[in-house]
Coordinates of C-alpha atoms in Angstrom, one line a residue:
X1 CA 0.0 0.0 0.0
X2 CA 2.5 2.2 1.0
X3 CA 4.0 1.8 -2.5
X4 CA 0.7 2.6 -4.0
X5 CA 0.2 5.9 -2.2
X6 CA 3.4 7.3 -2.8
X7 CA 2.2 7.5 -6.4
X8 CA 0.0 10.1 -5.6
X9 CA -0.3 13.7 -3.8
X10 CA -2.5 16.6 -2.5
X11 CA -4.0 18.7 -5.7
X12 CA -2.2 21.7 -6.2
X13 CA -3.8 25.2 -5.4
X14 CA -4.3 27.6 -8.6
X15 CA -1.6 29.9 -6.9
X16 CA 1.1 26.6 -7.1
X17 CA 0.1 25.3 -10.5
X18 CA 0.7 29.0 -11.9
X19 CA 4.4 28.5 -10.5
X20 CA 4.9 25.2 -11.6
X21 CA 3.5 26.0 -15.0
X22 CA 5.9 28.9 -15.0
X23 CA 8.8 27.3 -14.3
X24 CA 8.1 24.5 -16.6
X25 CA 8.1 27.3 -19.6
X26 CA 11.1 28.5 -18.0
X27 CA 12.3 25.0 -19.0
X28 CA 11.1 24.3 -22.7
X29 CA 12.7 27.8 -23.4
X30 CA 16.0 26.7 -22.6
X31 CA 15.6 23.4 -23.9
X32 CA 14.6 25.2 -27.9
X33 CA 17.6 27.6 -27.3
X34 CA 20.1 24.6 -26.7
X35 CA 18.3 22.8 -29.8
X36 CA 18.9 26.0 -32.1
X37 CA 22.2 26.9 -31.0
X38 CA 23.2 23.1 -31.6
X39 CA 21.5 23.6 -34.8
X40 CA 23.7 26.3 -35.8
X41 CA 26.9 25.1 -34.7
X42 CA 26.2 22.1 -37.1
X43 CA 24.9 24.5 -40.0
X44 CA 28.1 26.3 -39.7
X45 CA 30.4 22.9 -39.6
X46 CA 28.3 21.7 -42.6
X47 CA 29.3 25.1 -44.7
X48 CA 33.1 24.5 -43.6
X49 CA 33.3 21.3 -44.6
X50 CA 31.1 22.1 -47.8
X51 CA 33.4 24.6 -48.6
X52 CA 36.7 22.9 -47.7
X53 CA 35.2 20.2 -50.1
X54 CA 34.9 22.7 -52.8
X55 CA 38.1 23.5 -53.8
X56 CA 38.9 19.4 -53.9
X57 CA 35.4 19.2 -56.5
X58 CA 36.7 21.7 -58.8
X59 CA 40.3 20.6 -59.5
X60 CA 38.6 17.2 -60.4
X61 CA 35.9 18.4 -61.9
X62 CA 38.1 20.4 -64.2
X63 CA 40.5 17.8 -65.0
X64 CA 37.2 15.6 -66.2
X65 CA 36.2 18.4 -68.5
X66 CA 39.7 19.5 -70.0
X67 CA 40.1 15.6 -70.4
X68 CA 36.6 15.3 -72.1
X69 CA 36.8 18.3 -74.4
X70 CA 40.5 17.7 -75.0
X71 CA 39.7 15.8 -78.4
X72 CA 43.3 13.7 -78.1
X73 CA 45.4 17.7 -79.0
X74 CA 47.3 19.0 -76.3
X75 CA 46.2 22.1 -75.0
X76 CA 47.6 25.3 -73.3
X77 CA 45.6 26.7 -70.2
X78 CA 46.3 29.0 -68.0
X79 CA 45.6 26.6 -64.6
X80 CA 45.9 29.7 -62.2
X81 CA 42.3 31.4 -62.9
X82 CA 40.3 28.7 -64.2
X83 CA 40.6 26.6 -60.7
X84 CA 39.3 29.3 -58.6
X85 CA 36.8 30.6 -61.2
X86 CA 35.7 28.1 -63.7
X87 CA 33.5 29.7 -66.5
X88 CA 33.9 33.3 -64.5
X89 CA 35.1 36.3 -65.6
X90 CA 35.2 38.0 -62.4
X91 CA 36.8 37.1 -59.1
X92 CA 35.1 36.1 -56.1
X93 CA 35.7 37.3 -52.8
X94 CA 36.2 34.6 -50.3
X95 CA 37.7 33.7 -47.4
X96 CA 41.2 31.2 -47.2
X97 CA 40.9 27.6 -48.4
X98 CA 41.5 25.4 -45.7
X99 CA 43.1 21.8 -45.1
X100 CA 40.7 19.5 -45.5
X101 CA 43.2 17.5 -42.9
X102 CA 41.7 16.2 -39.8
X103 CA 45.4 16.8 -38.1
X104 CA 45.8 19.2 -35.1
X105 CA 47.4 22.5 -36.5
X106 CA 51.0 22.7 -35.7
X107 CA 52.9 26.1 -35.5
X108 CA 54.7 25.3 -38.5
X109 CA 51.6 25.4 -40.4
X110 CA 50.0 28.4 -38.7
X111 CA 46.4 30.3 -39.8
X112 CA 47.6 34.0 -41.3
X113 CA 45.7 35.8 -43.8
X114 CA 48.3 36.0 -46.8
X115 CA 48.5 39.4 -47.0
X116 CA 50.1 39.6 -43.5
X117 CA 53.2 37.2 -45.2
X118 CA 54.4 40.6 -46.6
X119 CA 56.0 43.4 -44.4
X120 CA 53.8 46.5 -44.4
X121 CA 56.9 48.2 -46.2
X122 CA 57.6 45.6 -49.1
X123 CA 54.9 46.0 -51.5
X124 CA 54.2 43.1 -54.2
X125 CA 54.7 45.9 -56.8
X126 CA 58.0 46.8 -54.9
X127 CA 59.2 42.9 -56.0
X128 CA 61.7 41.9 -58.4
X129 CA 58.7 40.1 -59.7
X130 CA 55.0 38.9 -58.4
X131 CA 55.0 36.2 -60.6
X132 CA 55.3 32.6 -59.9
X133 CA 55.6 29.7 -62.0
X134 CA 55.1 26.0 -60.5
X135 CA 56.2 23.3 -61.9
X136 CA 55.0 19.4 -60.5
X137 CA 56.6 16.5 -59.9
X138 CA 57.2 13.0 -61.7
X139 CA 53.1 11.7 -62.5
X140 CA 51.6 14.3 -61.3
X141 CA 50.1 17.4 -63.1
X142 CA 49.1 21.3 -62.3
X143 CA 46.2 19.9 -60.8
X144 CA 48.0 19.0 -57.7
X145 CA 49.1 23.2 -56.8
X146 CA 45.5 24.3 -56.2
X147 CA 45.7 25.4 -52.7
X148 CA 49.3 26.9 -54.0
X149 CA 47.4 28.9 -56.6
X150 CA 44.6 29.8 -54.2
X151 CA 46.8 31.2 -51.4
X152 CA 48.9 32.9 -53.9
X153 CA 46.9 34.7 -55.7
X154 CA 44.8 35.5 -52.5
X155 CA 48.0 37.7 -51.7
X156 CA 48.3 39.3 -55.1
X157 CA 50.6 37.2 -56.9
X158 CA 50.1 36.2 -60.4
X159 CA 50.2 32.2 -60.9
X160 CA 51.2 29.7 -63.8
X161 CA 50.9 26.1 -62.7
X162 CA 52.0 23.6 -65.8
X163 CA 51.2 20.8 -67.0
X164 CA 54.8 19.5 -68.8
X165 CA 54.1 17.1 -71.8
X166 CA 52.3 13.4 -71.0
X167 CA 51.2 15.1 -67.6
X168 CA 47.8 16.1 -66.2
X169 CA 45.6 16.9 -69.1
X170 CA 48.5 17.2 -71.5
X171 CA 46.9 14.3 -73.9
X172 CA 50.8 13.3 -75.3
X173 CA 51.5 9.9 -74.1
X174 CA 54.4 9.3 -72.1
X175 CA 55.8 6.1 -73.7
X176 CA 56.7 8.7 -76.4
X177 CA 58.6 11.1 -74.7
X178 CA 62.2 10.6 -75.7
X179 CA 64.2 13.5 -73.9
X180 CA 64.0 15.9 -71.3
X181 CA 63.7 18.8 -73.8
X182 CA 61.1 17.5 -75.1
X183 CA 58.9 16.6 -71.5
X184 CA 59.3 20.5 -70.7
X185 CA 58.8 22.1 -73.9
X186 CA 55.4 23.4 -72.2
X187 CA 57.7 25.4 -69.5
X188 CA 60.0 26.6 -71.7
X189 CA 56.8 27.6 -74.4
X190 CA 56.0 29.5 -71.3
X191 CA 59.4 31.3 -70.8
X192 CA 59.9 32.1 -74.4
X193 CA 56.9 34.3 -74.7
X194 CA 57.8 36.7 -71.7
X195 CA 58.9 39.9 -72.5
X196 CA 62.8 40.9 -72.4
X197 CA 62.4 42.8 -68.6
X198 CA 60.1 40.1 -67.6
X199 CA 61.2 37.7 -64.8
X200 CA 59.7 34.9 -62.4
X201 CA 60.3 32.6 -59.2
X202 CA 60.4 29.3 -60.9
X203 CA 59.0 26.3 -58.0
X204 CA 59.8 22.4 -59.1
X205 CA 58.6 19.7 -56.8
X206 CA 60.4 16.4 -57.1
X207 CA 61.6 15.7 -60.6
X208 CA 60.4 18.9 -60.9
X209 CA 63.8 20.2 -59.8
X210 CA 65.7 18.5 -62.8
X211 CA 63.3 20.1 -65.1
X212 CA 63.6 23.7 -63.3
X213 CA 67.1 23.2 -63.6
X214 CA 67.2 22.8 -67.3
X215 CA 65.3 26.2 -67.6
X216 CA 67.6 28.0 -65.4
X217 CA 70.4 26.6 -68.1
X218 CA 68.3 27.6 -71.3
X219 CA 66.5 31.4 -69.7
X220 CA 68.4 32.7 -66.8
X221 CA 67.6 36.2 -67.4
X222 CA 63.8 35.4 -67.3
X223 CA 64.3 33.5 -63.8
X224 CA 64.2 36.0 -60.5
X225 CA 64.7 32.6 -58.3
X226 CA 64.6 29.1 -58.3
X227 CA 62.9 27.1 -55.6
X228 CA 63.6 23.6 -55.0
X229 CA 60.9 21.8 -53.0
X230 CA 61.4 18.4 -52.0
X231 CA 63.2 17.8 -55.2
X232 CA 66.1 16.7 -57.2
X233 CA 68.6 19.7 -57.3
X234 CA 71.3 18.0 -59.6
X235 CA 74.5 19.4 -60.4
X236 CA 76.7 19.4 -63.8
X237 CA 76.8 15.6 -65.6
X238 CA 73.9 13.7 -63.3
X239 CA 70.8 12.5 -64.1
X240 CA 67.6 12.3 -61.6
X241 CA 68.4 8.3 -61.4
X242 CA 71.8 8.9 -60.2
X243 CA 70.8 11.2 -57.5
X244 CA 67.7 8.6 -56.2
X245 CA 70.5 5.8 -56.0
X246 CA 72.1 7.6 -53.2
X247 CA 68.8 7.0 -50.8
X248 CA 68.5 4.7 -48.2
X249 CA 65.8 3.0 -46.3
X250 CA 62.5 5.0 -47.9
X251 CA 63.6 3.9 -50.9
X252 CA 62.6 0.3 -50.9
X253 CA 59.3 1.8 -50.4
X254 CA 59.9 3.6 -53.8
X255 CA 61.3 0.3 -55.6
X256 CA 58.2 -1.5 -54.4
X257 CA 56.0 1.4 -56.0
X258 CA 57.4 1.1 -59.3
X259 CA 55.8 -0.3 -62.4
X260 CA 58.0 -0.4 -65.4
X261 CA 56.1 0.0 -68.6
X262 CA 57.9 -1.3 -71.9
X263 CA 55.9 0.1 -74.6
X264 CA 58.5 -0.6 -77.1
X265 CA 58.7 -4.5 -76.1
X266 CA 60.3 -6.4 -72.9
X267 CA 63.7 -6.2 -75.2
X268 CA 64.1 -3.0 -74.7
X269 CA 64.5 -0.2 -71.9
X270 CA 61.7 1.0 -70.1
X271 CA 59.6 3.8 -71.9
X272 CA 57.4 5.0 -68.1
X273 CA 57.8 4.3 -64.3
X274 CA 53.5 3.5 -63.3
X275 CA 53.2 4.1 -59.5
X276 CA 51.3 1.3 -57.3
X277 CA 48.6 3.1 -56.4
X278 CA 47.9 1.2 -53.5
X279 CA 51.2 2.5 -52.2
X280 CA 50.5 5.9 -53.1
X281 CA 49.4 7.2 -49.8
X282 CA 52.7 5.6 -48.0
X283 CA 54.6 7.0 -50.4
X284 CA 54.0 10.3 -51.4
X285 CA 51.0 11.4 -48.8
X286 CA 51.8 9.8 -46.0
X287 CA 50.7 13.2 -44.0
X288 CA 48.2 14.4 -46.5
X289 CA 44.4 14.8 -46.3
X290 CA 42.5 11.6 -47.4
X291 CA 40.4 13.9 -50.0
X292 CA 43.8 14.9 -51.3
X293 CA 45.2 11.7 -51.7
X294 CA 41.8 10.6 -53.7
X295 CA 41.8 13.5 -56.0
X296 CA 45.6 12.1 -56.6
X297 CA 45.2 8.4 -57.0
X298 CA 42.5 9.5 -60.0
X299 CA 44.7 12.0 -61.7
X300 CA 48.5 10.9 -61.8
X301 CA 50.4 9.4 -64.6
X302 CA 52.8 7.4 -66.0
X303 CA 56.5 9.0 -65.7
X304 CA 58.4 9.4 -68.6
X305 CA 61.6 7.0 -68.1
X306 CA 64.0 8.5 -71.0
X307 CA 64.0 12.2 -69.2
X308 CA 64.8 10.7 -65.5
X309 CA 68.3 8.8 -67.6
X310 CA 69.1 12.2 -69.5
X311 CA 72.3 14.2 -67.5
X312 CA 72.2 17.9 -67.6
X313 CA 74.7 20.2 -68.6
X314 CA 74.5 23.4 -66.6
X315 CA 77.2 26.1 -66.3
X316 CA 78.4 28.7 -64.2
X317 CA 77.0 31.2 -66.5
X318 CA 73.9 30.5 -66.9
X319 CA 72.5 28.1 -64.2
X320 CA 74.8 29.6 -61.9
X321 CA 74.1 32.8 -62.0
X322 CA 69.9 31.8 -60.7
X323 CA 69.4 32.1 -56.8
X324 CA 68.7 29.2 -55.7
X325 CA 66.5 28.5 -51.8
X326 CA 65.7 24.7 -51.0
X327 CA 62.7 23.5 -48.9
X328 CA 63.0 20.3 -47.2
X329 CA 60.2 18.1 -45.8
X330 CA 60.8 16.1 -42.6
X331 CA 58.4 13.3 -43.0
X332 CA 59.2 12.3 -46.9
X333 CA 59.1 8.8 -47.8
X334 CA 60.4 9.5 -51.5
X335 CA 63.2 11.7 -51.4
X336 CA 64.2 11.4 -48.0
X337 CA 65.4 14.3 -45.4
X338 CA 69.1 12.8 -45.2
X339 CA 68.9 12.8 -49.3
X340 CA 67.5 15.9 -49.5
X341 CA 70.3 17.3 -47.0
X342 CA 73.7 15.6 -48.9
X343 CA 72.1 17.5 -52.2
X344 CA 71.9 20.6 -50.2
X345 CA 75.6 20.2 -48.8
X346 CA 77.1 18.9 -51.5
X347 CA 75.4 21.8 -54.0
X348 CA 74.6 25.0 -51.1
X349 CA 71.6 26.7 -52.1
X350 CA 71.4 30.5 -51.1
X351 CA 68.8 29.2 -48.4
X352 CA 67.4 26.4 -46.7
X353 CA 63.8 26.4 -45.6
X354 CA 62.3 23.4 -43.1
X355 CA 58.8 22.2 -43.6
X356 CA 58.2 20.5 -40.4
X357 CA 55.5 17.6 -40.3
X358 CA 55.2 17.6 -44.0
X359 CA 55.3 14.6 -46.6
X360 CA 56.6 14.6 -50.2
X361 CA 53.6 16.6 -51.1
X362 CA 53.5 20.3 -49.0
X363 CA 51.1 21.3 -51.0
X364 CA 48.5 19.3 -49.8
X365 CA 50.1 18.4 -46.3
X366 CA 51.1 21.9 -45.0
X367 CA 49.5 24.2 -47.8
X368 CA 50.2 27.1 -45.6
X369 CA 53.6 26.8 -44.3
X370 CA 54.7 25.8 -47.9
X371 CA 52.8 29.3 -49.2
X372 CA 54.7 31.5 -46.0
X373 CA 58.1 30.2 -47.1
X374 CA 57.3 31.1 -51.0
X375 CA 55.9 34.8 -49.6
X376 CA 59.1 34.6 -48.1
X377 CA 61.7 33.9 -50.3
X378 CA 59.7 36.5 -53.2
X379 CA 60.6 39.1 -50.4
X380 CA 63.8 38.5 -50.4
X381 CA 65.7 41.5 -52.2
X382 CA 67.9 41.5 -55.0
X383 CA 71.5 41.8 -54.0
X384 CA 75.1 41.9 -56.1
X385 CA 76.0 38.2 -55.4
X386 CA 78.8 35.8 -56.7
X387 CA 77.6 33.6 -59.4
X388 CA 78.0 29.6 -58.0
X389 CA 79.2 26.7 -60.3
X390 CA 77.1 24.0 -60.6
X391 CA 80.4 21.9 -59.8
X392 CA 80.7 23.5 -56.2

């Protein structure tokens, strides 16, 4: 009984069911307010990630269409507007592309509007030159600079990413490519048709650096600086092969990777190096975003095997008279950080940057640090300097 009873009570007087009704409001307001506030937080997550997503959807969306509409003829296209603005004519104002990396933020890799990079008394009209021009690495294509391109020209620099024959949505295939004039003939296409007093900041990533290198040879007057990121920076008589047969270690990693096409027959010498794509991520974006590394495991090709065997000639007069600034990546399971170093000794650039935390691929592993080091090194000024042999 007792049980029973305490299951009900005395009826409340009107005065104490007004409280009680009172307070119970008091109640289902907070409750809605929680709900809506909670709402909104996740409304505003949604249009982050919506709009960290974006930039990922449009560099594959516009390789599909430049593949589609290519019609089998190489093409030329200016990668640096169309990214951020496909079919668009004027620029939209938005905020900074993020990450899409689910990594805590390190202070290497810090959150600073662009414009900040520059000292309030160094102008980008005050530079040498506000022009960069970026040049990928071995199977990959100017689809892989987008945040580059993004952050760049967020801070007023103009922006050519290229696509060298065989590569991105250059339709040439690769078994054909015979020499290493030939693979960058879109870069130096590029450098021809600047004007005498025009200059820019040259950027190769990986094999990149061999075909940089070759530039610096053919136009040094047209090149401000060279930047060498995470990349073969070879000196007179080597080829890229020579310098990867010094690693240790990360390179069985690479050897594993490696798919040797013979397009020419089994007889003779290899015509592309395929990489495993299942090893893609261990490889190359072992710190990169997962979207990243999916927009990169539909989009790289086969490398051309003739242009890693050719040696370059470069002299003191010509290569050696291009600044040259290195930036290394810690965590890089291709070129490795004690390979990256002996180049670096054994060939001093006029700087050495650090990329903490970052794979063989800064630009999708630590987009910003990679764009404050490149704000950095535009900055630096022109100064009389003693050319450098490629032999020293």
């Amino acid at each position: 009984m007792g049980g029973i009873m305490s299951c009900f009570h005395e009826p409340d007087s009107p005065k104490g069911l007004a409280a009680r009704r009172k307070k119970r409001g008091a109640q289902q307001d907070a409750t809605i307010t929680a709900v809506v506030g909670s709402s909104k937080r996740w409304e505003k997550g949604r249009s982050v990630r919506a709009a960290e997503e974006s930039l990922i959807q449009e560099a594959a969306a516009l390789l599909l269409l430049q593949q589609q509409s290519n019609g089998g003829t190489a093409i030329s296209f200016d990668r640096s507007t169309s990214l951020r603005y496909p079919g668009m004519g004027v620029k939209k104002q938005q905020g900074l592309p993020r990450s899409s990396s689910s990594r805590a933020r390190s202070l290497t890799d810090p959150v600073v509007a662009p414009q900040q990079l520059l000292n309030q008394e160094t102008k980008i009209d005050d530079l040498e030159t506000n022009h960069f021009v970026l040049v990928h690495g071995g199977g990959f294509g100017a689809w892989c600079w987008y945040k580059t391109i993004a952050l760049l020209q967020d801070a007023g620099f103009k922006v050519n990413a290229i696509d060298l024959t065989g590569s991105g949505i250059n339709s040439f295939d690769t078994n054909n490519i015979t020499s290493l004039s030939q693979y960058v003939k879109p870069l130096t296409n590029l450098l021809e048709k600047l004007g005498d007093t025009d200059k820019v900041i040259l950027v190769g990533h990986d094999f990149g650096g061999a075909c940089i290198s070759y530039a610096m040879e053919a136009f040094p007057a047209k090149i401000s600086k060279a930047v060498f990121l995470a990349a073969a920076m070879l000196k007179d008589g080597q080829n890229t092969l020579h310098i990867f047969s010094q690693q240790e270690g990360g390179s069985d990693l690479m050897r594993q990777a490696q798919i040797f096409l013979y397009a020419n027959g089994k007889d003779q010498s290899p015509t592309a190096i395929e990489l495993d794509k299942s090893l893609l991520k261990d490889l190359l974006f072992n710190q990169s975003p997962d979207k990243d590394v999916a927009l990169a495991s539909v989009s790289m090709r086969p490398i051309p095997f003739a242009p890693v065997l050719q040696k370059l000639e470069l002299t003191c007069s010509n290569y050696g008279s291009v600044r040259r600034f290195y930036i290394e990546t810690t965590e890089d399971n291709a070129i490795s950080l004690p390979l990256q170093q002996i180049m670096c000794e054994s060939h001093p650039p006029e700087k050495t940057f650090r990329l903490k935390g970052s794979d063989h691929s800064p630009f999708f592993s630590k987009p910003q640090a990679l764009h404050k080091f490149l704000v950095e090194i535009a900055k630096i000024p022109t100064a009389s300097r003693q050319q450098t042999s490629p032999d020293e």
